[in-house]
mmCIF file with all atom_site columns, C-alpha atoms in Angstrom:
data_model
loop_
_atom_site.group_PDB
_atom_site.id
_atom_site.type_symbol
_atom_site.label_atom_id
_atom_site.label_alt_id
_atom_site.label_comp_id
_atom_site.label_asym_id
_atom_site.label_entity_id
_atom_site.label_seq_id
_atom_site.pdbx_PDB_ins_code
_atom_site.Cartn_x
_atom_site.Cartn_y
_atom_site.Cartn_z
_atom_site.occupancy
_atom_site.B_iso_or_equiv
_atom_site.pdbx_formal_charge
_atom_site.auth_seq_id
_atom_site.auth_comp_id
_atom_site.auth_asym_id
_atom_site.auth_atom_id
_atom_site.pdbx_PDB_model_num
ATOM 1   C CA . MET D 1 1   ? -76.963 7.559  15.872 1.00 58.00 ? 1   MET D CA 1
ATOM 2   C CA . ALA D 1 2   ? -74.221 8.663  18.287 1.00 80.00 ? 2   ALA D CA 1
ATOM 3   C CA . ALA D 1 3   ? -72.312 10.273 15.421 1.00 83.00 ? 3   ALA D CA 1
ATOM 4   C CA . GLU D 1 4   ? -75.396 12.253 14.405 1.00 87.00 ? 4   GLU D CA 1
ATOM 5   C CA . THR D 1 5   ? -75.801 13.513 17.963 1.00 86.00 ? 5   THR D CA 1
ATOM 6   C CA . VAL D 1 6   ? -72.154 14.616 18.130 1.00 84.00 ? 6   VAL D CA 1
ATOM 7   C CA . ASN D 1 7   ? -72.424 16.294 14.733 1.00 86.00 ? 7   ASN D CA 1
ATOM 8   C CA . ARG D 1 8   ? -75.553 18.145 15.775 1.00 87.00 ? 8   ARG D CA 1
ATOM 9   C CA . LEU D 1 9   ? -73.864 19.413 18.931 1.00 88.00 ? 9   LEU D CA 1
ATOM 10  C CA . ALA D 1 10  ? -70.707 20.325 17.005 1.00 84.00 ? 10  ALA D CA 1
ATOM 11  C CA . ARG D 1 11  ? -72.684 22.467 14.582 1.00 87.00 ? 11  ARG D CA 1
ATOM 12  C CA . ARG D 1 12  ? -73.988 24.521 17.503 1.00 89.00 ? 12  ARG D CA 1
ATOM 13  C CA . LEU D 1 13  ? -70.586 24.983 19.137 1.00 90.00 ? 13  LEU D CA 1
ATOM 14  C CA . PRO D 1 14  ? -68.717 28.136 17.990 1.00 91.00 ? 14  PRO D CA 1
ATOM 15  C CA . THR D 1 15  ? -64.980 28.095 17.370 1.00 92.00 ? 15  THR D CA 1
ATOM 16  C CA . TRP D 1 16  ? -64.129 31.339 19.180 1.00 93.00 ? 16  TRP D CA 1
ATOM 17  C CA . PRO D 1 17  ? -63.930 29.716 22.668 1.00 94.00 ? 17  PRO D CA 1
ATOM 18  C CA . PHE D 1 18  ? -61.015 27.624 21.382 1.00 95.00 ? 18  PHE D CA 1
ATOM 19  C CA . TYR D 1 19  ? -59.066 30.768 20.499 1.00 96.00 ? 19  TYR D CA 1
ATOM 20  C CA . LEU D 1 20  ? -59.872 32.361 23.863 1.00 96.00 ? 20  LEU D CA 1
ATOM 21  C CA . ALA D 1 21  ? -58.747 29.281 25.761 1.00 96.00 ? 21  ALA D CA 1
ATOM 22  C CA . ALA D 1 22  ? -55.563 28.748 23.728 1.00 97.00 ? 22  ALA D CA 1
ATOM 23  C CA . PRO D 1 23  ? -53.314 31.158 25.729 1.00 97.00 ? 23  PRO D CA 1
ATOM 24  C CA . LEU D 1 24  ? -54.268 29.612 29.081 1.00 97.00 ? 24  LEU D CA 1
ATOM 25  C CA . PRO D 1 25  ? -51.955 26.540 29.068 1.00 96.00 ? 25  PRO D CA 1
ATOM 26  C CA . PRO D 1 26  ? -48.766 28.469 28.156 1.00 96.00 ? 26  PRO D CA 1
ATOM 27  C CA . ALA D 1 27  ? -49.722 31.250 30.585 1.00 96.00 ? 27  ALA D CA 1
ATOM 28  C CA . TRP D 1 28  ? -50.089 28.625 33.336 1.00 96.00 ? 28  TRP D CA 1
ATOM 29  C CA . LEU D 1 29  ? -46.710 27.120 32.426 1.00 95.00 ? 29  LEU D CA 1
ATOM 30  C CA . PHE D 1 30  ? -45.105 30.573 32.555 1.00 94.00 ? 30  PHE D CA 1
ATOM 31  C CA . TYR D 1 31  ? -46.627 31.157 35.982 1.00 94.00 ? 31  TYR D CA 1
ATOM 32  C CA . GLN D 1 32  ? -45.374 27.768 37.168 1.00 95.00 ? 32  GLN D CA 1
ATOM 33  C CA . ALA D 1 33  ? -41.894 28.660 35.905 1.00 92.00 ? 33  ALA D CA 1
ATOM 34  C CA . VAL D 1 34  ? -41.934 32.031 37.718 1.00 91.00 ? 34  VAL D CA 1
ATOM 35  C CA . ILE D 1 35  ? -42.879 30.488 41.054 1.00 92.00 ? 35  ILE D CA 1
ATOM 36  C CA . GLY D 1 36  ? -40.295 27.730 40.679 1.00 90.00 ? 36  GLY D CA 1
ATOM 37  C CA . ARG D 1 37  ? -42.507 24.696 40.101 1.00 93.00 ? 37  ARG D CA 1
ATOM 38  C CA . LEU D 1 38  ? -40.984 23.524 36.814 1.00 91.00 ? 38  LEU D CA 1
ATOM 39  C CA . GLY D 1 39  ? -37.824 22.009 38.241 1.00 88.00 ? 39  GLY D CA 1
ATOM 40  C CA . VAL D 1 40  ? -34.201 23.090 38.181 1.00 91.00 ? 40  VAL D CA 1
ATOM 41  C CA . ASP D 1 41  ? -34.378 24.409 34.604 1.00 92.00 ? 41  ASP D CA 1
ATOM 42  C CA . PRO D 1 42  ? -37.815 26.032 34.266 1.00 93.00 ? 42  PRO D CA 1
ATOM 43  C CA . VAL D 1 43  ? -37.072 27.613 30.893 1.00 94.00 ? 43  VAL D CA 1
ATOM 44  C CA . LYS D 1 44  ? -36.230 24.240 29.333 1.00 93.00 ? 44  LYS D CA 1
ATOM 45  C CA . ALA D 1 45  ? -39.251 22.623 30.969 1.00 94.00 ? 45  ALA D CA 1
ATOM 46  C CA . MET D 1 46  ? -41.587 25.351 29.709 1.00 95.00 ? 46  MET D CA 1
ATOM 47  C CA . GLU D 1 47  ? -40.011 25.253 26.256 1.00 95.00 ? 47  GLU D CA 1
ATOM 48  C CA . HIS D 1 48  ? -40.452 21.482 25.944 1.00 95.00 ? 48  HIS D CA 1
ATOM 49  C CA . GLN D 1 49  ? -43.980 21.368 27.349 1.00 96.00 ? 49  GLN D CA 1
ATOM 50  C CA . ILE D 1 50  ? -45.241 24.128 25.045 1.00 97.00 ? 50  ILE D CA 1
ATOM 51  C CA . GLY D 1 51  ? -43.645 22.384 22.069 1.00 96.00 ? 51  GLY D CA 1
ATOM 52  C CA . LEU D 1 52  ? -45.258 19.086 23.032 1.00 97.00 ? 52  LEU D CA 1
ATOM 53  C CA . LEU D 1 53  ? -48.598 20.850 23.429 1.00 97.00 ? 53  LEU D CA 1
ATOM 54  C CA . GLY D 1 54  ? -48.252 22.196 19.881 1.00 97.00 ? 54  GLY D CA 1
ATOM 55  C CA . LEU D 1 55  ? -47.533 18.709 18.555 1.00 97.00 ? 55  LEU D CA 1
ATOM 56  C CA . GLN D 1 56  ? -50.524 17.288 20.424 1.00 97.00 ? 56  GLN D CA 1
ATOM 57  C CA . VAL D 1 57  ? -52.931 19.873 18.999 1.00 97.00 ? 57  VAL D CA 1
ATOM 58  C CA . LEU D 1 58  ? -51.512 19.317 15.522 1.00 96.00 ? 58  LEU D CA 1
ATOM 59  C CA . ILE D 1 59  ? -52.146 15.578 15.949 1.00 96.00 ? 59  ILE D CA 1
ATOM 60  C CA . ALA D 1 60  ? -55.718 16.365 17.040 1.00 96.00 ? 60  ALA D CA 1
ATOM 61  C CA . SER D 1 61  ? -56.246 18.322 13.824 1.00 95.00 ? 61  SER D CA 1
ATOM 62  C CA . LEU D 1 62  ? -54.871 15.389 11.838 1.00 94.00 ? 62  LEU D CA 1
ATOM 63  C CA . CYS D 1 63  ? -57.375 13.033 13.511 1.00 94.00 ? 63  CYS D CA 1
ATOM 64  C CA . ILE D 1 64  ? -60.396 14.924 12.177 1.00 93.00 ? 64  ILE D CA 1
ATOM 65  C CA . THR D 1 65  ? -60.460 13.435 8.665  1.00 91.00 ? 65  THR D CA 1
ATOM 66  C CA . PRO D 1 66  ? -60.056 9.751  9.668  1.00 91.00 ? 66  PRO D CA 1
ATOM 67  C CA . LEU D 1 67  ? -62.553 10.315 12.473 1.00 91.00 ? 67  LEU D CA 1
ATOM 68  C CA . ARG D 1 68  ? -65.121 11.420 9.919  1.00 91.00 ? 68  ARG D CA 1
ATOM 69  C CA . ARG D 1 69  ? -64.205 8.609  7.521  1.00 89.00 ? 69  ARG D CA 1
ATOM 70  C CA . PHE D 1 70  ? -64.405 5.762  10.030 1.00 88.00 ? 70  PHE D CA 1
ATOM 71  C CA . THR D 1 71  ? -67.014 6.950  12.539 1.00 90.00 ? 71  THR D CA 1
ATOM 72  C CA . GLY D 1 72  ? -69.102 9.549  10.730 1.00 90.00 ? 72  GLY D CA 1
ATOM 73  C CA . VAL D 1 73  ? -68.257 12.199 13.343 1.00 91.00 ? 73  VAL D CA 1
ATOM 74  C CA . ASN D 1 74  ? -67.721 15.463 11.460 1.00 91.00 ? 74  ASN D CA 1
ATOM 75  C CA . LEU D 1 75  ? -65.527 18.014 13.256 1.00 91.00 ? 75  LEU D CA 1
ATOM 76  C CA . ILE D 1 76  ? -64.106 19.607 10.104 1.00 91.00 ? 76  ILE D CA 1
ATOM 77  C CA . ARG D 1 77  ? -65.262 23.081 11.149 1.00 91.00 ? 77  ARG D CA 1
ATOM 78  C CA . PHE D 1 78  ? -62.801 22.978 14.061 1.00 94.00 ? 78  PHE D CA 1
ATOM 79  C CA . ARG D 1 79  ? -59.769 21.941 12.009 1.00 93.00 ? 79  ARG D CA 1
ATOM 80  C CA . ARG D 1 80  ? -58.651 25.465 11.135 1.00 93.00 ? 80  ARG D CA 1
ATOM 81  C CA . ALA D 1 81  ? -58.874 26.551 14.781 1.00 95.00 ? 81  ALA D CA 1
ATOM 82  C CA . LEU D 1 82  ? -56.819 23.555 15.885 1.00 95.00 ? 82  LEU D CA 1
ATOM 83  C CA . GLY D 1 83  ? -54.231 24.201 13.193 1.00 95.00 ? 83  GLY D CA 1
ATOM 84  C CA . LEU D 1 84  ? -53.839 27.855 14.130 1.00 96.00 ? 84  LEU D CA 1
ATOM 85  C CA . ILE D 1 85  ? -53.684 27.071 17.839 1.00 97.00 ? 85  ILE D CA 1
ATOM 86  C CA . ALA D 1 86  ? -51.011 24.442 17.158 1.00 97.00 ? 86  ALA D CA 1
ATOM 87  C CA . PHE D 1 87  ? -49.026 27.033 15.189 1.00 97.00 ? 87  PHE D CA 1
ATOM 88  C CA . PHE D 1 88  ? -49.443 29.485 18.077 1.00 97.00 ? 88  PHE D CA 1
ATOM 89  C CA . TYR D 1 89  ? -48.009 26.954 20.549 1.00 98.00 ? 89  TYR D CA 1
ATOM 90  C CA . ILE D 1 90  ? -45.153 25.975 18.241 1.00 97.00 ? 90  ILE D CA 1
ATOM 91  C CA . SER D 1 91  ? -44.314 29.658 17.681 1.00 97.00 ? 91  SER D CA 1
ATOM 92  C CA . LEU D 1 92  ? -44.242 30.161 21.456 1.00 97.00 ? 92  LEU D CA 1
ATOM 93  C CA . HIS D 1 93  ? -42.001 27.096 21.760 1.00 96.00 ? 93  HIS D CA 1
ATOM 94  C CA . LEU D 1 94  ? -39.615 28.710 19.286 1.00 96.00 ? 94  LEU D CA 1
ATOM 95  C CA . LEU D 1 95  ? -39.776 32.115 21.005 1.00 95.00 ? 95  LEU D CA 1
ATOM 96  C CA . VAL D 1 96  ? -38.994 30.610 24.400 1.00 95.00 ? 96  VAL D CA 1
ATOM 97  C CA . TRP D 1 97  ? -35.968 28.923 22.869 1.00 94.00 ? 97  TRP D CA 1
ATOM 98  C CA . LEU D 1 98  ? -34.850 32.109 21.103 1.00 93.00 ? 98  LEU D CA 1
ATOM 99  C CA . LEU D 1 99  ? -35.521 34.717 23.798 1.00 93.00 ? 99  LEU D CA 1
ATOM 100 C CA . LEU D 1 100 ? -35.232 32.859 27.099 1.00 91.00 ? 100 LEU D CA 1
ATOM 101 C CA . ASP D 1 101 ? -33.008 29.859 26.413 1.00 90.00 ? 101 ASP D CA 1
ATOM 102 C CA . VAL D 1 102 ? -30.282 30.761 23.887 1.00 88.00 ? 102 VAL D CA 1
ATOM 103 C CA . ARG D 1 103 ? -30.645 34.580 23.633 1.00 81.00 ? 103 ARG D CA 1
ATOM 104 C CA . ILE D 1 104 ? -27.432 35.035 21.614 1.00 83.00 ? 104 ILE D CA 1
ATOM 105 C CA . ALA D 1 105 ? -27.991 35.535 17.865 1.00 79.00 ? 105 ALA D CA 1
ATOM 106 C CA . SER D 1 106 ? -24.718 33.918 16.794 1.00 81.00 ? 106 SER D CA 1
ATOM 107 C CA . GLN D 1 107 ? -25.372 30.906 19.012 1.00 85.00 ? 107 GLN D CA 1
ATOM 108 C CA . ILE D 1 108 ? -28.884 30.537 17.584 1.00 85.00 ? 108 ILE D CA 1
ATOM 109 C CA . LEU D 1 109 ? -27.506 30.294 14.042 1.00 86.00 ? 109 LEU D CA 1
ATOM 110 C CA . THR D 1 110 ? -24.784 27.896 15.167 1.00 89.00 ? 110 THR D CA 1
ATOM 111 C CA . ASP D 1 111 ? -27.309 25.636 16.893 1.00 87.00 ? 111 ASP D CA 1
ATOM 112 C CA . ILE D 1 112 ? -29.591 25.564 13.841 1.00 87.00 ? 112 ILE D CA 1
ATOM 113 C CA . TYR D 1 113 ? -26.648 24.626 11.646 1.00 86.00 ? 113 TYR D CA 1
ATOM 114 C CA . LYS D 1 114 ? -24.839 22.155 13.915 1.00 88.00 ? 114 LYS D CA 1
ATOM 115 C CA . ARG D 1 115 ? -27.590 20.463 15.914 1.00 92.00 ? 115 ARG D CA 1
ATOM 116 C CA . PRO D 1 116 ? -29.689 18.187 13.670 1.00 93.00 ? 116 PRO D CA 1
ATOM 117 C CA . TYR D 1 117 ? -32.717 18.090 15.976 1.00 93.00 ? 117 TYR D CA 1
ATOM 118 C CA . ILE D 1 118 ? -32.900 21.897 15.905 1.00 93.00 ? 118 ILE D CA 1
ATOM 119 C CA . THR D 1 119 ? -32.457 21.926 12.125 1.00 95.00 ? 119 THR D CA 1
ATOM 120 C CA . VAL D 1 120 ? -35.331 19.441 11.740 1.00 96.00 ? 120 VAL D CA 1
ATOM 121 C CA . GLY D 1 121 ? -37.509 21.460 14.113 1.00 95.00 ? 121 GLY D CA 1
ATOM 122 C CA . MET D 1 122 ? -36.846 24.691 12.215 1.00 96.00 ? 122 MET D CA 1
ATOM 123 C CA . VAL D 1 123 ? -37.729 23.071 8.891  1.00 96.00 ? 123 VAL D CA 1
ATOM 124 C CA . ALA D 1 124 ? -40.983 21.790 10.396 1.00 96.00 ? 124 ALA D CA 1
ATOM 125 C CA . PHE D 1 125 ? -41.805 25.274 11.686 1.00 97.00 ? 125 PHE D CA 1
ATOM 126 C CA . LEU D 1 126 ? -41.031 26.920 8.334  1.00 96.00 ? 126 LEU D CA 1
ATOM 127 C CA . LEU D 1 127 ? -43.349 24.459 6.579  1.00 96.00 ? 127 LEU D CA 1
ATOM 128 C CA . LEU D 1 128 ? -46.154 25.541 8.901  1.00 96.00 ? 128 LEU D CA 1
ATOM 129 C CA . VAL D 1 129 ? -45.706 29.282 8.290  1.00 95.00 ? 129 VAL D CA 1
ATOM 130 C CA . PRO D 1 130 ? -47.410 29.415 4.845  1.00 93.00 ? 130 PRO D CA 1
ATOM 131 C CA . LEU D 1 131 ? -50.235 27.263 6.196  1.00 93.00 ? 131 LEU D CA 1
ATOM 132 C CA . ALA D 1 132 ? -50.912 29.694 9.034  1.00 94.00 ? 132 ALA D CA 1
ATOM 133 C CA . LEU D 1 133 ? -50.701 32.683 6.691  1.00 93.00 ? 133 LEU D CA 1
ATOM 134 C CA . THR D 1 134 ? -53.229 31.174 4.272  1.00 92.00 ? 134 THR D CA 1
ATOM 135 C CA . SER D 1 135 ? -55.696 29.832 6.850  1.00 89.00 ? 135 SER D CA 1
ATOM 136 C CA . ASN D 1 136 ? -58.318 32.431 6.026  1.00 86.00 ? 136 ASN D CA 1
ATOM 137 C CA . ARG D 1 137 ? -61.222 32.704 3.588  1.00 85.00 ? 137 ARG D CA 1
ATOM 138 C CA . MET D 1 138 ? -59.530 35.299 1.391  1.00 88.00 ? 138 MET D CA 1
ATOM 139 C CA . ALA D 1 139 ? -56.515 33.046 0.817  1.00 86.00 ? 139 ALA D CA 1
ATOM 140 C CA . ILE D 1 140 ? -58.783 30.070 0.088  1.00 82.00 ? 140 ILE D CA 1
ATOM 141 C CA . ARG D 1 141 ? -60.644 32.087 -2.554 1.00 87.00 ? 141 ARG D CA 1
ATOM 142 C CA . ARG D 1 142 ? -57.492 33.470 -4.154 1.00 87.00 ? 142 ARG D CA 1
ATOM 143 C CA . LEU D 1 143 ? -55.529 30.235 -4.231 1.00 84.00 ? 143 LEU D CA 1
ATOM 144 C CA . GLY D 1 144 ? -58.401 28.006 -5.317 1.00 84.00 ? 144 GLY D CA 1
ATOM 145 C CA . ALA D 1 145 ? -57.251 24.420 -5.915 1.00 83.00 ? 145 ALA D CA 1
ATOM 146 C CA . ARG D 1 146 ? -53.672 25.409 -5.059 1.00 85.00 ? 146 ARG D CA 1
ATOM 147 C CA . TRP D 1 147 ? -54.744 26.055 -1.462 1.00 85.00 ? 147 TRP D CA 1
ATOM 148 C CA . ARG D 1 148 ? -55.414 22.362 -0.825 1.00 85.00 ? 148 ARG D CA 1
ATOM 149 C CA . ARG D 1 149 ? -52.078 21.354 -2.363 1.00 88.00 ? 149 ARG D CA 1
ATOM 150 C CA . LEU D 1 150 ? -50.264 23.958 -0.272 1.00 87.00 ? 150 LEU D CA 1
ATOM 151 C CA . HIS D 1 151 ? -51.849 22.656 2.899  1.00 87.00 ? 151 HIS D CA 1
ATOM 152 C CA . TRP D 1 152 ? -50.477 19.186 2.247  1.00 91.00 ? 152 TRP D CA 1
ATOM 153 C CA . LEU D 1 153 ? -47.324 20.647 3.786  1.00 93.00 ? 153 LEU D CA 1
ATOM 154 C CA . VAL D 1 154 ? -48.863 19.850 7.161  1.00 94.00 ? 154 VAL D CA 1
ATOM 155 C CA . TYR D 1 155 ? -48.001 16.181 6.592  1.00 95.00 ? 155 TYR D CA 1
ATOM 156 C CA . PRO D 1 156 ? -44.210 16.548 6.274  1.00 95.00 ? 156 PRO D CA 1
ATOM 157 C CA . ALA D 1 157 ? -44.339 19.272 8.946  1.00 96.00 ? 157 ALA D CA 1
ATOM 158 C CA . ILE D 1 158 ? -45.973 17.074 11.579 1.00 96.00 ? 158 ILE D CA 1
ATOM 159 C CA . LEU D 1 159 ? -43.747 14.140 10.658 1.00 96.00 ? 159 LEU D CA 1
ATOM 160 C CA . LEU D 1 160 ? -40.647 16.304 11.069 1.00 96.00 ? 160 LEU D CA 1
ATOM 161 C CA . GLY D 1 161 ? -42.078 17.616 14.343 1.00 96.00 ? 161 GLY D CA 1
ATOM 162 C CA . ALA D 1 162 ? -42.279 14.050 15.652 1.00 96.00 ? 162 ALA D CA 1
ATOM 163 C CA . VAL D 1 163 ? -38.729 13.328 14.439 1.00 96.00 ? 163 VAL D CA 1
ATOM 164 C CA . HIS D 1 164 ? -37.584 16.505 16.214 1.00 96.00 ? 164 HIS D CA 1
ATOM 165 C CA . PHE D 1 165 ? -39.184 15.168 19.419 1.00 96.00 ? 165 PHE D CA 1
ATOM 166 C CA . VAL D 1 166 ? -37.483 11.768 19.029 1.00 95.00 ? 166 VAL D CA 1
ATOM 167 C CA . MET D 1 167 ? -34.080 13.356 18.412 1.00 94.00 ? 167 MET D CA 1
ATOM 168 C CA . LEU D 1 168 ? -34.540 15.766 21.305 1.00 91.00 ? 168 LEU D CA 1
ATOM 169 C CA . ARG D 1 169 ? -35.168 12.916 23.768 1.00 86.00 ? 169 ARG D CA 1
ATOM 170 C CA . LYS D 1 170 ? -31.922 11.102 23.082 1.00 77.00 ? 170 LYS D CA 1
ATOM 171 C CA . GLY D 1 171 ? -31.682 7.350  23.571 1.00 73.00 ? 171 GLY D CA 1
ATOM 172 C CA . TRP D 1 172 ? -34.830 6.076  21.810 1.00 81.00 ? 172 TRP D CA 1
ATOM 173 C CA . GLN D 1 173 ? -37.250 6.823  24.621 1.00 89.00 ? 173 GLN D CA 1
ATOM 174 C CA . VAL D 1 174 ? -40.711 5.286  24.449 1.00 93.00 ? 174 VAL D CA 1
ATOM 175 C CA . GLU D 1 175 ? -42.876 8.435  24.608 1.00 94.00 ? 175 GLU D CA 1
ATOM 176 C CA . PRO D 1 176 ? -41.536 10.241 21.498 1.00 95.00 ? 176 PRO D CA 1
ATOM 177 C CA . LEU D 1 177 ? -41.463 6.960  19.574 1.00 95.00 ? 177 LEU D CA 1
ATOM 178 C CA . LEU D 1 178 ? -45.153 6.444  20.366 1.00 96.00 ? 178 LEU D CA 1
ATOM 179 C CA . TYR D 1 179 ? -45.911 9.932  19.059 1.00 96.00 ? 179 TYR D CA 1
ATOM 180 C CA . LEU D 1 180 ? -43.969 9.190  15.875 1.00 96.00 ? 180 LEU D CA 1
ATOM 181 C CA . ALA D 1 181 ? -45.713 5.832  15.402 1.00 96.00 ? 181 ALA D CA 1
ATOM 182 C CA . GLY D 1 182 ? -49.130 7.416  15.968 1.00 96.00 ? 182 GLY D CA 1
ATOM 183 C CA . ILE D 1 183 ? -48.447 10.145 13.424 1.00 96.00 ? 183 ILE D CA 1
ATOM 184 C CA . VAL D 1 184 ? -47.188 7.645  10.851 1.00 96.00 ? 184 VAL D CA 1
ATOM 185 C CA . LEU D 1 185 ? -50.355 5.585  11.389 1.00 95.00 ? 185 LEU D CA 1
ATOM 186 C CA . LEU D 1 186 ? -52.569 8.666  10.960 1.00 93.00 ? 186 LEU D CA 1
ATOM 187 C CA . LEU D 1 187 ? -50.789 9.520  7.723  1.00 93.00 ? 187 LEU D CA 1
ATOM 188 C CA . VAL D 1 188 ? -51.003 5.966  6.388  1.00 92.00 ? 188 VAL D CA 1
ATOM 189 C CA . ILE D 1 189 ? -54.732 5.568  7.034  1.00 89.00 ? 189 ILE D CA 1
ATOM 190 C CA . ARG D 1 190 ? -55.391 8.767  5.093  1.00 82.00 ? 190 ARG D CA 1
ATOM 191 C CA . LEU D 1 191 ? -54.266 7.013  1.920  1.00 76.00 ? 191 LEU D CA 1
ATOM 192 C CA . PRO D 1 192 ? -57.194 5.890  -0.255 1.00 67.00 ? 192 PRO D CA 1
ATOM 193 C CA . VAL D 1 193 ? -57.737 2.131  -0.453 1.00 52.00 ? 193 VAL D CA 1
ATOM 194 C CA . ARG D 1 194 ? -57.205 2.228  -4.238 1.00 48.00 ? 194 ARG D CA 1
ATOM 195 C CA . ARG D 1 195 ? -53.616 3.381  -3.689 1.00 50.00 ? 195 ARG D CA 1
ATOM 196 C CA . TRP D 1 196 ? -52.993 0.496  -1.318 1.00 45.00 ? 196 TRP D CA 1
ATOM 197 C CA . VAL D 1 197 ? -54.316 -1.962 -3.881 1.00 44.00 ? 197 VAL D CA 1
ATOM 198 C CA . ALA D 1 198 ? -52.165 -0.410 -6.606 1.00 46.00 ? 198 ALA D CA 1
ATOM 199 C CA . ALA D 1 199 ? -49.106 -0.407 -4.359 1.00 46.00 ? 199 ALA D CA 1
ATOM 200 C CA . TRP D 1 200 ? -49.416 -4.014 -3.179 1.00 44.00 ? 200 TRP D CA 1
ATOM 201 C CA . GLY D 1 201 ? -51.176 -5.591 -6.112 1.00 43.00 ? 201 GLY D CA 1
#
């Protein structure tokens, strides 16, 4: 009964407020950086917090299918908005790193090549680019069944994003490991039961 109530309310809620609200958190972080409330290295703090925000929204989008499967709550209509907002945050995370942190083209290329956590993060971002570009009705119609297969790239992308977070926070810190474990769990529970039986039988 509770699931039906949530579903009924969700059907009435438009998606456009999500897009309008999306710029507010990074704008607030930028303001906090300008007025000196993000610590001794505000650029790094802003860069990391925006990146973490992108990962969190991407995780929220990944929760929608198991939420429907196990509780009956259907929030599928918000998944595209969450995915695009996550891509927006992750793109901002990358731009802050490029334009405010490193700023030197040769150093950017060197870091991507020599620092594994940056390499992993860049691969994750590149996997998300075709998903963002095809998150529209025209692309869905043109690609047909291929669209769903293409959007499976979100799974390795979010996994690599979590690995990037773990590698960034050197020393096996608890927080990034919890994010990684949560993402692995969300990916595992998406597997159909028949595959589990086949795998372990």
